[in-house]
Amino acid sequence: PDIDSIDLARMEVLRGPQGTLYGSSNIGGLVKYVTVAPDPHSFDAVVSADGETLSHGGSGYALKGRVNIPLVPDVAALLVSGYDRDDPGFVSDDGRGARDVDETRSRGMRIAFLATPLEGLSIKAAAIGQNRSADGFSAVDADPLTRRPLYGDYRQRRAPGSEYYQTEVRLYYVSVNWDLGGSEFNQTTSYN
Protein backbone atom coordinates (compact mmCIF):
# COMPACT_ATOMS: atom_id res chain seq x y z
CA PRO A 1 0.00 0.00 0.00
CA ASP A 2 0.93 3.63 -0.48
CA ILE A 3 1.18 4.75 3.19
CA ASP A 4 0.12 8.39 3.38
CA SER A 5 2.12 10.84 5.51
CA ILE A 6 -0.86 11.42 7.85
CA ASP A 7 -0.44 7.78 8.98
CA LEU A 8 3.34 7.74 9.18
CA ALA A 9 5.01 7.83 12.60
CA ARG A 10 8.54 7.23 11.26
CA MET A 11 10.61 5.43 8.65
CA GLU A 12 13.41 3.02 9.53
CA VAL A 13 16.25 1.95 7.26
CA LEU A 14 17.42 -1.54 8.25
CA ARG A 15 20.67 -2.88 6.85
CA GLY A 16 20.58 -6.35 5.36
CA PRO A 17 20.28 -9.19 5.46
CA GLN A 18 16.88 -9.15 7.19
CA GLY A 19 15.67 -12.56 5.98
CA THR A 20 14.76 -13.93 9.42
CA LEU A 21 12.09 -11.30 10.09
CA TYR A 22 11.17 -10.04 6.61
CA GLY A 23 11.55 -12.97 4.21
CA SER A 24 14.33 -14.85 2.42
CA SER A 25 14.50 -12.41 -0.52
CA ASN A 26 15.47 -9.53 1.79
CA ILE A 27 19.24 -9.63 1.35
CA GLY A 28 20.12 -5.94 0.97
CA GLY A 29 18.00 -4.52 3.78
CA LEU A 30 14.70 -2.67 3.76
CA VAL A 31 12.88 0.58 4.36
CA LYS A 32 10.26 0.04 7.07
CA TYR A 33 7.20 2.29 7.36
CA VAL A 34 5.98 2.52 10.96
CA THR A 35 2.41 3.78 11.20
CA VAL A 36 0.89 5.86 13.99
CA ALA A 37 -0.40 3.55 16.75
CA PRO A 38 -3.69 4.00 18.61
CA ASP A 39 -3.19 5.77 21.96
CA PRO A 40 -5.54 4.78 24.82
CA HIS A 41 -4.38 7.75 26.91
CA SER A 42 -5.61 10.76 24.91
CA PHE A 43 -7.95 11.93 22.15
CA ASP A 44 -6.23 13.29 19.04
CA ALA A 45 -7.45 14.57 15.66
CA VAL A 46 -5.56 15.88 12.63
CA VAL A 47 -6.91 17.31 9.36
CA SER A 48 -4.85 18.43 6.37
CA ALA A 49 -5.57 19.91 2.93
CA ASP A 50 -2.99 20.44 0.19
CA GLY A 51 -3.04 21.74 -3.36
CA GLU A 52 -0.53 21.78 -6.19
CA THR A 53 -0.12 22.85 -9.81
CA LEU A 54 2.36 21.41 -12.31
CA SER A 55 4.15 23.31 -15.03
CA HIS A 56 3.00 21.84 -18.39
CA GLY A 57 0.27 19.95 -16.52
CA GLY A 58 -2.78 20.01 -14.35
CA SER A 59 -3.53 20.69 -10.73
CA GLY A 60 -4.15 18.34 -7.82
CA TYR A 61 -5.22 18.19 -4.22
CA ALA A 62 -5.00 16.05 -1.09
CA LEU A 63 -7.51 15.85 1.76
CA LYS A 64 -6.38 13.85 4.80
CA GLY A 65 -7.64 13.18 8.28
CA ARG A 66 -6.91 11.05 11.34
CA VAL A 67 -8.71 10.64 14.66
CA ASN A 68 -7.63 8.67 17.74
CA ILE A 69 -10.38 7.76 20.21
CA PRO A 70 -9.71 6.15 23.61
CA LEU A 71 -12.52 3.60 24.03
CA VAL A 72 -11.58 2.55 27.57
CA PRO A 73 -9.13 5.02 29.17
CA ASP A 74 -5.62 3.55 29.47
CA VAL A 75 -6.85 0.18 28.12
CA ALA A 76 -8.20 0.39 24.54
CA ALA A 77 -8.22 2.82 21.63
CA LEU A 78 -9.40 3.09 18.03
CA LEU A 79 -7.58 5.06 15.34
CA VAL A 80 -9.25 5.88 12.00
CA SER A 81 -7.52 7.70 9.17
CA GLY A 82 -8.26 8.36 5.53
CA TYR A 83 -7.25 10.38 2.52
CA ASP A 84 -8.41 11.37 -0.95
CA ARG A 85 -5.61 12.51 -3.26
CA ASP A 86 -5.44 13.60 -6.89
CA ASP A 87 -1.84 13.74 -8.19
CA PRO A 88 -1.71 15.98 -11.27
CA GLY A 89 -0.51 14.73 -14.64
CA PHE A 90 1.60 16.37 -17.32
CA VAL A 91 1.69 13.93 -20.28
CA SER A 92 -0.76 14.35 -23.18
CA ASP A 93 -1.80 11.62 -25.61
CA ASP A 94 -2.44 13.15 -29.03
CA GLY A 95 -3.77 9.90 -30.48
CA ARG A 96 -6.61 9.83 -27.96
CA GLY A 97 -6.92 13.62 -27.73
CA ALA A 98 -6.39 13.45 -23.95
CA ARG A 99 -4.43 15.75 -21.65
CA ASP A 100 -2.75 14.83 -18.37
CA VAL A 101 -3.28 11.09 -18.90
CA ASP A 102 -0.89 10.30 -16.03
CA GLU A 103 -3.10 12.03 -13.44
CA THR A 104 -3.50 9.56 -10.56
CA ARG A 105 -6.43 9.32 -8.15
CA SER A 106 -5.78 7.65 -4.78
CA ARG A 107 -8.19 6.97 -1.93
CA GLY A 108 -7.31 5.10 1.21
CA MET A 109 -8.17 4.44 4.81
CA ARG A 110 -6.81 2.63 7.84
CA ILE A 111 -8.60 1.45 10.95
CA ALA A 112 -6.42 0.34 13.87
CA PHE A 113 -7.37 -1.03 17.29
CA LEU A 114 -5.19 -1.49 20.38
CA ALA A 115 -6.14 -3.16 23.66
CA THR A 116 -4.03 -3.86 26.76
CA PRO A 117 -6.53 -5.76 28.96
CA LEU A 118 -3.89 -7.27 31.28
CA GLU A 119 -0.45 -6.24 32.48
CA GLY A 120 2.04 -7.29 29.77
CA LEU A 121 -0.64 -8.26 27.20
CA SER A 122 -1.30 -6.18 24.09
CA ILE A 123 -3.64 -6.96 21.18
CA LYS A 124 -3.38 -4.98 17.95
CA ALA A 125 -5.60 -5.25 14.89
CA ALA A 126 -5.74 -3.16 11.72
CA ALA A 127 -7.31 -2.98 8.29
CA ILE A 128 -5.83 -0.98 5.42
CA GLY A 129 -7.61 -0.29 2.14
CA GLN A 130 -6.53 1.69 -0.90
CA ASN A 131 -7.76 2.28 -4.46
CA ARG A 132 -5.59 3.91 -7.16
CA SER A 133 -6.39 4.61 -10.79
CA ALA A 134 -5.02 6.53 -13.77
CA ASP A 135 -5.69 6.81 -17.50
CA GLY A 136 -2.00 6.52 -18.42
CA PHE A 137 1.61 6.47 -17.34
CA SER A 138 4.25 9.21 -17.18
CA ALA A 139 6.05 8.04 -20.33
CA VAL A 140 7.04 10.11 -23.35
CA ASP A 141 7.62 8.36 -26.68
CA ALA A 142 11.22 8.94 -27.79
CA ASP A 143 13.49 7.94 -30.68
CA PRO A 144 15.78 5.17 -29.35
CA LEU A 145 18.86 6.55 -31.15
CA THR A 146 18.55 10.30 -30.53
CA ARG A 147 16.44 10.09 -27.36
CA ARG A 148 14.39 13.03 -28.59
CA PRO A 149 10.61 13.01 -28.17
CA LEU A 150 8.80 11.62 -31.24
CA TYR A 151 5.62 13.69 -30.86
CA GLY A 152 6.88 16.71 -28.90
CA ASP A 153 7.62 17.45 -25.26
CA TYR A 154 5.35 15.71 -22.73
CA ARG A 155 3.54 13.72 -25.49
CA GLN A 156 2.79 10.08 -26.21
CA ARG A 157 0.51 8.06 -28.50
CA ARG A 158 -1.16 4.90 -27.23
CA ALA A 159 -4.07 2.75 -28.33
CA PRO A 160 -7.32 3.77 -26.59
CA GLY A 161 -7.73 1.93 -23.27
CA SER A 162 -4.25 0.40 -23.30
CA GLU A 163 -2.74 2.54 -20.57
CA TYR A 164 -5.57 2.58 -18.00
CA TYR A 165 -4.77 0.96 -14.68
CA GLN A 166 -6.56 0.42 -11.40
CA THR A 167 -5.25 -1.21 -8.24
CA GLU A 168 -7.01 -2.20 -5.04
CA VAL A 169 -5.06 -3.10 -1.91
CA ARG A 170 -6.62 -4.69 1.18
CA LEU A 171 -4.49 -5.69 4.16
CA TYR A 172 -5.73 -7.05 7.50
CA TYR A 173 -3.65 -8.11 10.49
CA VAL A 174 -3.87 -9.09 14.16
CA SER A 175 -0.89 -9.17 16.51
CA VAL A 176 -0.80 -10.48 20.10
CA ASN A 177 2.18 -9.87 22.41
CA TRP A 178 2.20 -11.31 25.92
CA ASP A 179 5.03 -10.98 28.44
CA LEU A 180 4.87 -14.12 30.59
CA GLY A 181 7.68 -13.18 32.97
CA GLY A 182 10.61 -15.36 31.91
CA SER A 183 9.34 -15.76 28.35
CA GLU A 184 7.31 -13.91 25.75
CA PHE A 185 4.50 -15.02 23.43
CA ASN A 186 4.24 -13.24 20.04
CA GLN A 187 1.71 -14.05 17.35
CA THR A 188 0.99 -12.16 14.11
CA THR A 189 -1.56 -13.13 11.48
CA SER A 190 -2.18 -11.17 8.30
CA TYR A 191 -4.19 -11.42 5.11
CA ASN A 192 -3.46 -9.40 1.99
PDB file of C-alpha atoms in Angstrom, residues 3-189:
ATOM      1  CA  ILE A   3       1.179   4.751   3.186  1.00  0.00           C
ATOM      2  CA  ASP A   4       0.123   8.390   3.380  1.00  0.00           C
ATOM      3  CA  SER A   5       2.117  10.841   5.507  1.00  0.00           C
ATOM      4  CA  ILE A   6      -0.861  11.416   7.846  1.00  0.00           C
ATOM      5  CA  ASP A   7      -0.443   7.783   8.976  1.00  0.00           C
ATOM      6  CA  LEU A   8       3.345   7.742   9.178  1.00  0.00           C
ATOM      7  CA  ALA A   9       5.014   7.829  12.604  1.00  0.00           C
ATOM      8  CA  ARG A  10       8.540   7.231  11.256  1.00  0.00           C
ATOM      9  CA  MET A  11      10.612   5.427   8.645  1.00  0.00           C
ATOM     10  CA  GLU A  12      13.413   3.020   9.531  1.00  0.00           C
ATOM     11  CA  VAL A  13      16.252   1.946   7.265  1.00  0.00           C
ATOM     12  CA  LEU A  14      17.417  -1.540   8.254  1.00  0.00           C
ATOM     13  CA  ARG A  15      20.666  -2.881   6.849  1.00  0.00           C
ATOM     14  CA  GLY A  16      20.580  -6.351   5.359  1.00  0.00           C
ATOM     15  CA  PRO A  17      20.276  -9.191   5.457  1.00  0.00           C
ATOM     16  CA  GLN A  18      16.877  -9.151   7.187  1.00  0.00           C
ATOM     17  CA  GLY A  19      15.674 -12.561   5.978  1.00  0.00           C
ATOM     18  CA  THR A  20      14.757 -13.926   9.419  1.00  0.00           C
ATOM     19  CA  LEU A  21      12.090 -11.301  10.090  1.00  0.00           C
ATOM     20  CA  TYR A  22      11.175 -10.037   6.611  1.00  0.00           C
ATOM     21  CA  GLY A  23      11.554 -12.974   4.211  1.00  0.00           C
ATOM     22  CA  SER A  24      14.326 -14.851   2.422  1.00  0.00           C
ATOM     23  CA  SER A  25      14.500 -12.411  -0.516  1.00  0.00           C
ATOM     24  CA  ASN A  26      15.473  -9.534   1.793  1.00  0.00           C
ATOM     25  CA  ILE A  27      19.243  -9.632   1.351  1.00  0.00           C
ATOM     26  CA  GLY A  28      20.123  -5.942   0.968  1.00  0.00           C
ATOM     27  CA  GLY A  29      18.004  -4.515   3.779  1.00  0.00           C
ATOM     28  CA  LEU A  30      14.703  -2.667   3.761  1.00  0.00           C
ATOM     29  CA  VAL A  31      12.883   0.575   4.361  1.00  0.00           C
ATOM     30  CA  LYS A  32      10.261   0.042   7.073  1.00  0.00           C
ATOM     31  CA  TYR A  33       7.201   2.288   7.359  1.00  0.00           C
ATOM     32  CA  VAL A  34       5.976   2.519  10.959  1.00  0.00           C
ATOM     33  CA  THR A  35       2.409   3.781  11.201  1.00  0.00           C
ATOM     34  CA  VAL A  36       0.886   5.858  13.994  1.00  0.00           C
ATOM     35  CA  ALA A  37      -0.397   3.554  16.749  1.00  0.00           C
ATOM     36  CA  PRO A  38      -3.689   4.001  18.610  1.00  0.00           C
ATOM     37  CA  ASP A  39      -3.188   5.768  21.962  1.00  0.00           C
ATOM     38  CA  PRO A  40      -5.544   4.778  24.819  1.00  0.00           C
ATOM     39  CA  HIS A  41      -4.376   7.754  26.909  1.00  0.00           C
ATOM     40  CA  SER A  42      -5.613  10.761  24.912  1.00  0.00           C
ATOM     41  CA  PHE A  43      -7.954  11.927  22.151  1.00  0.00           C
ATOM     42  CA  ASP A  44      -6.226  13.293  19.041  1.00  0.00           C
ATOM     43  CA  ALA A  45      -7.453  14.567  15.665  1.00  0.00           C
ATOM     44  CA  VAL A  46      -5.562  15.884  12.635  1.00  0.00           C
ATOM     45  CA  VAL A  47      -6.914  17.308   9.359  1.00  0.00           C
ATOM     46  CA  SER A  48      -4.852  18.425   6.372  1.00  0.00           C
ATOM     47  CA  ALA A  49      -5.572  19.912   2.927  1.00  0.00           C
ATOM     48  CA  ASP A  50      -2.986  20.439   0.192  1.00  0.00           C
ATOM     49  CA  GLY A  51      -3.041  21.742  -3.362  1.00  0.00           C
ATOM     50  CA  GLU A  52      -0.527  21.782  -6.190  1.00  0.00           C
ATOM     51  CA  THR A  53      -0.119  22.854  -9.809  1.00  0.00           C
ATOM     52  CA  LEU A  54       2.362  21.413 -12.315  1.00  0.00           C
ATOM     53  CA  SER A  55       4.148  23.314 -15.030  1.00  0.00           C
ATOM     54  CA  HIS A  56       2.999  21.835 -18.389  1.00  0.00           C
ATOM     55  CA  GLY A  57       0.273  19.949 -16.523  1.00  0.00           C
ATOM     56  CA  GLY A  58      -2.777  20.008 -14.347  1.00  0.00           C
ATOM     57  CA  SER A  59      -3.530  20.690 -10.726  1.00  0.00           C
ATOM     58  CA  GLY A  60      -4.152  18.340  -7.822  1.00  0.00           C
ATOM     59  CA  TYR A  61      -5.222  18.187  -4.216  1.00  0.00           C
ATOM     60  CA  ALA A  62      -5.001  16.047  -1.093  1.00  0.00           C
ATOM     61  CA  LEU A  63      -7.512  15.855   1.760  1.00  0.00           C
ATOM     62  CA  LYS A  64      -6.382  13.850   4.799  1.00  0.00           C
ATOM     63  CA  GLY A  65      -7.636  13.183   8.282  1.00  0.00           C
ATOM     64  CA  ARG A  66      -6.912  11.048  11.339  1.00  0.00           C
ATOM     65  CA  VAL A  67      -8.712  10.639  14.661  1.00  0.00           C
ATOM     66  CA  ASN A  68      -7.627   8.667  17.743  1.00  0.00           C
ATOM     67  CA  ILE A  69     -10.378   7.760  20.211  1.00  0.00           C
ATOM     68  CA  PRO A  70      -9.710   6.149  23.610  1.00  0.00           C
ATOM     69  CA  LEU A  71     -12.517   3.595  24.033  1.00  0.00           C
ATOM     70  CA  VAL A  72     -11.578   2.554  27.567  1.00  0.00           C
ATOM     71  CA  PRO A  73      -9.131   5.023  29.167  1.00  0.00           C
ATOM     72  CA  ASP A  74      -5.619   3.554  29.472  1.00  0.00           C
ATOM     73  CA  VAL A  75      -6.849   0.177  28.118  1.00  0.00           C
ATOM     74  CA  ALA A  76      -8.204   0.386  24.540  1.00  0.00           C
ATOM     75  CA  ALA A  77      -8.221   2.824  21.629  1.00  0.00           C
ATOM     76  CA  LEU A  78      -9.399   3.094  18.033  1.00  0.00           C
ATOM     77  CA  LEU A  79      -7.579   5.061  15.336  1.00  0.00           C
ATOM     78  CA  VAL A  80      -9.246   5.876  12.004  1.00  0.00           C
ATOM     79  CA  SER A  81      -7.518   7.700   9.166  1.00  0.00           C
ATOM     80  CA  GLY A  82      -8.258   8.360   5.530  1.00  0.00           C
ATOM     81  CA  TYR A  83      -7.254  10.380   2.518  1.00  0.00           C
ATOM     82  CA  ASP A  84      -8.412  11.371  -0.954  1.00  0.00           C
ATOM     83  CA  ARG A  85      -5.612  12.508  -3.258  1.00  0.00           C
ATOM     84  CA  ASP A  86      -5.443  13.596  -6.894  1.00  0.00           C
ATOM     85  CA  ASP A  87      -1.843  13.744  -8.188  1.00  0.00           C
ATOM     86  CA  PRO A  88      -1.707  15.979 -11.273  1.00  0.00           C
ATOM     87  CA  GLY A  89      -0.509  14.727 -14.643  1.00  0.00           C
ATOM     88  CA  PHE A  90       1.602  16.371 -17.316  1.00  0.00           C
ATOM     89  CA  VAL A  91       1.689  13.933 -20.278  1.00  0.00           C
ATOM     90  CA  SER A  92      -0.757  14.349 -23.178  1.00  0.00           C
ATOM     91  CA  ASP A  93      -1.802  11.621 -25.610  1.00  0.00           C
ATOM     92  CA  ASP A  94      -2.436  13.152 -29.035  1.00  0.00           C
ATOM     93  CA  GLY A  95      -3.770   9.902 -30.478  1.00  0.00           C
ATOM     94  CA  ARG A  96      -6.614   9.834 -27.959  1.00  0.00           C
ATOM     95  CA  GLY A  97      -6.921  13.618 -27.727  1.00  0.00           C
ATOM     96  CA  ALA A  98      -6.390  13.448 -23.947  1.00  0.00           C
ATOM     97  CA  ARG A  99      -4.429  15.754 -21.653  1.00  0.00           C
ATOM     98  CA  ASP A 100      -2.746  14.832 -18.372  1.00  0.00           C
ATOM     99  CA  VAL A 101      -3.284  11.090 -18.901  1.00  0.00           C
ATOM    100  CA  ASP A 102      -0.894  10.296 -16.029  1.00  0.00           C
ATOM    101  CA  GLU A 103      -3.102  12.031 -13.441  1.00  0.00           C
ATOM    102  CA  THR A 104      -3.501   9.558 -10.556  1.00  0.00           C
ATOM    103  CA  ARG A 105      -6.429   9.320  -8.150  1.00  0.00           C
ATOM    104  CA  SER A 106      -5.783   7.648  -4.779  1.00  0.00           C
ATOM    105  CA  ARG A 107      -8.193   6.968  -1.934  1.00  0.00           C
ATOM    106  CA  GLY A 108      -7.313   5.097   1.214  1.00  0.00           C
ATOM    107  CA  MET A 109      -8.168   4.436   4.807  1.00  0.00           C
ATOM    108  CA  ARG A 110      -6.807   2.635   7.843  1.00  0.00           C
ATOM    109  CA  ILE A 111      -8.601   1.452  10.952  1.00  0.00           C
ATOM    110  CA  ALA A 112      -6.419   0.337  13.868  1.00  0.00           C
ATOM    111  CA  PHE A 113      -7.373  -1.026  17.285  1.00  0.00           C
ATOM    112  CA  LEU A 114      -5.189  -1.491  20.376  1.00  0.00           C
ATOM    113  CA  ALA A 115      -6.143  -3.157  23.659  1.00  0.00           C
ATOM    114  CA  THR A 116      -4.028  -3.860  26.756  1.00  0.00           C
ATOM    115  CA  PRO A 117      -6.535  -5.759  28.957  1.00  0.00           C
ATOM    116  CA  LEU A 118      -3.890  -7.271  31.277  1.00  0.00           C
ATOM    117  CA  GLU A 119      -0.449  -6.238  32.479  1.00  0.00           C
ATOM    118  CA  GLY A 120       2.036  -7.287  29.772  1.00  0.00           C
ATOM    119  CA  LEU A 121      -0.640  -8.264  27.198  1.00  0.00           C
ATOM    120  CA  SER A 122      -1.305  -6.179  24.088  1.00  0.00           C
ATOM    121  CA  ILE A 123      -3.635  -6.959  21.182  1.00  0.00           C
ATOM    122  CA  LYS A 124      -3.380  -4.976  17.951  1.00  0.00           C
ATOM    123  CA  ALA A 125      -5.605  -5.248  14.894  1.00  0.00           C
ATOM    124  CA  ALA A 126      -5.738  -3.164  11.725  1.00  0.00           C
ATOM    125  CA  ALA A 127      -7.306  -2.978   8.291  1.00  0.00           C
ATOM    126  CA  ILE A 128      -5.828  -0.975   5.416  1.00  0.00           C
ATOM    127  CA  GLY A 129      -7.612  -0.292   2.137  1.00  0.00           C
ATOM    128  CA  GLN A 130      -6.533   1.692  -0.903  1.00  0.00           C
ATOM    129  CA  ASN A 131      -7.760   2.277  -4.459  1.00  0.00           C
ATOM    130  CA  ARG A 132      -5.585   3.905  -7.157  1.00  0.00           C
ATOM    131  CA  SER A 133      -6.392   4.614 -10.794  1.00  0.00           C
ATOM    132  CA  ALA A 134      -5.015   6.526 -13.772  1.00  0.00           C
ATOM    133  CA  ASP A 135      -5.686   6.810 -17.503  1.00  0.00           C
ATOM    134  CA  GLY A 136      -2.003   6.515 -18.416  1.00  0.00           C
ATOM    135  CA  PHE A 137       1.608   6.469 -17.340  1.00  0.00           C
ATOM    136  CA  SER A 138       4.253   9.213 -17.183  1.00  0.00           C
ATOM    137  CA  ALA A 139       6.050   8.041 -20.329  1.00  0.00           C
ATOM    138  CA  VAL A 140       7.040  10.108 -23.352  1.00  0.00           C
ATOM    139  CA  ASP A 141       7.616   8.358 -26.683  1.00  0.00           C
ATOM    140  CA  ALA A 142      11.224   8.941 -27.794  1.00  0.00           C
ATOM    141  CA  ASP A 143      13.489   7.942 -30.677  1.00  0.00           C
ATOM    142  CA  PRO A 144      15.781   5.168 -29.346  1.00  0.00           C
ATOM    143  CA  LEU A 145      18.858   6.551 -31.147  1.00  0.00           C
ATOM    144  CA  THR A 146      18.552  10.298 -30.533  1.00  0.00           C
ATOM    145  CA  ARG A 147      16.439  10.085 -27.362  1.00  0.00           C
ATOM    146  CA  ARG A 148      14.387  13.027 -28.592  1.00  0.00           C
ATOM    147  CA  PRO A 149      10.609  13.008 -28.171  1.00  0.00           C
ATOM    148  CA  LEU A 150       8.801  11.624 -31.237  1.00  0.00           C
ATOM    149  CA  TYR A 151       5.623  13.690 -30.864  1.00  0.00           C
ATOM    150  CA  GLY A 152       6.883  16.708 -28.896  1.00  0.00           C
ATOM    151  CA  ASP A 153       7.624  17.453 -25.259  1.00  0.00           C
ATOM    152  CA  TYR A 154       5.345  15.714 -22.733  1.00  0.00           C
ATOM    153  CA  ARG A 155       3.541  13.720 -25.488  1.00  0.00           C
ATOM    154  CA  GLN A 156       2.785  10.077 -26.213  1.00  0.00           C
ATOM    155  CA  ARG A 157       0.505   8.059 -28.496  1.00  0.00           C
ATOM    156  CA  ARG A 158      -1.162   4.901 -27.230  1.00  0.00           C
ATOM    157  CA  ALA A 159      -4.075   2.753 -28.330  1.00  0.00           C
ATOM    158  CA  PRO A 160      -7.323   3.769 -26.590  1.00  0.00           C
ATOM    159  CA  GLY A 161      -7.727   1.929 -23.266  1.00  0.00           C
ATOM    160  CA  SER A 162      -4.249   0.404 -23.304  1.00  0.00           C
ATOM    161  CA  GLU A 163      -2.745   2.545 -20.568  1.00  0.00           C
ATOM    162  CA  TYR A 164      -5.573   2.582 -17.998  1.00  0.00           C
ATOM    163  CA  TYR A 165      -4.772   0.955 -14.678  1.00  0.00           C
ATOM    164  CA  GLN A 166      -6.557   0.424 -11.403  1.00  0.00           C
ATOM    165  CA  THR A 167      -5.245  -1.210  -8.236  1.00  0.00           C
ATOM    166  CA  GLU A 168      -7.012  -2.205  -5.042  1.00  0.00           C
ATOM    167  CA  VAL A 169      -5.058  -3.103  -1.908  1.00  0.00           C
ATOM    168  CA  ARG A 170      -6.619  -4.685   1.181  1.00  0.00           C
ATOM    169  CA  LEU A 171      -4.489  -5.689   4.161  1.00  0.00           C
ATOM    170  CA  TYR A 172      -5.729  -7.050   7.499  1.00  0.00           C
ATOM    171  CA  TYR A 173      -3.647  -8.113  10.491  1.00  0.00           C
ATOM    172  CA  VAL A 174      -3.866  -9.085  14.162  1.00  0.00           C
ATOM    173  CA  SER A 175      -0.890  -9.165  16.512  1.00  0.00           C
ATOM    174  CA  VAL A 176      -0.803 -10.476  20.098  1.00  0.00           C
ATOM    175  CA  ASN A 177       2.181  -9.869  22.414  1.00  0.00           C
ATOM    176  CA  TRP A 178       2.204 -11.313  25.925  1.00  0.00           C
ATOM    177  CA  ASP A 179       5.034 -10.979  28.437  1.00  0.00           C
ATOM    178  CA  LEU A 180       4.873 -14.123  30.594  1.00  0.00           C
ATOM    179  CA  GLY A 181       7.677 -13.176  32.973  1.00  0.00           C
ATOM    180  CA  GLY A 182      10.607 -15.365  31.910  1.00  0.00           C
ATOM    181  CA  SER A 183       9.338 -15.758  28.346  1.00  0.00           C
ATOM    182  CA  GLU A 184       7.308 -13.911  25.746  1.00  0.00           C
ATOM    183  CA  PHE A 185       4.498 -15.019  23.428  1.00  0.00           C
ATOM    184  CA  ASN A 186       4.238 -13.243  20.040  1.00  0.00           C
ATOM    185  CA  GLN A 187       1.705 -14.052  17.350  1.00  0.00           C
ATOM    186  CA  THR A 188       0.992 -12.159  14.112  1.00  0.00           C
ATOM    187  CA  THR A 189      -1.558 -13.135  11.479  1.00  0.00           C
TER     188      THR A 189
END
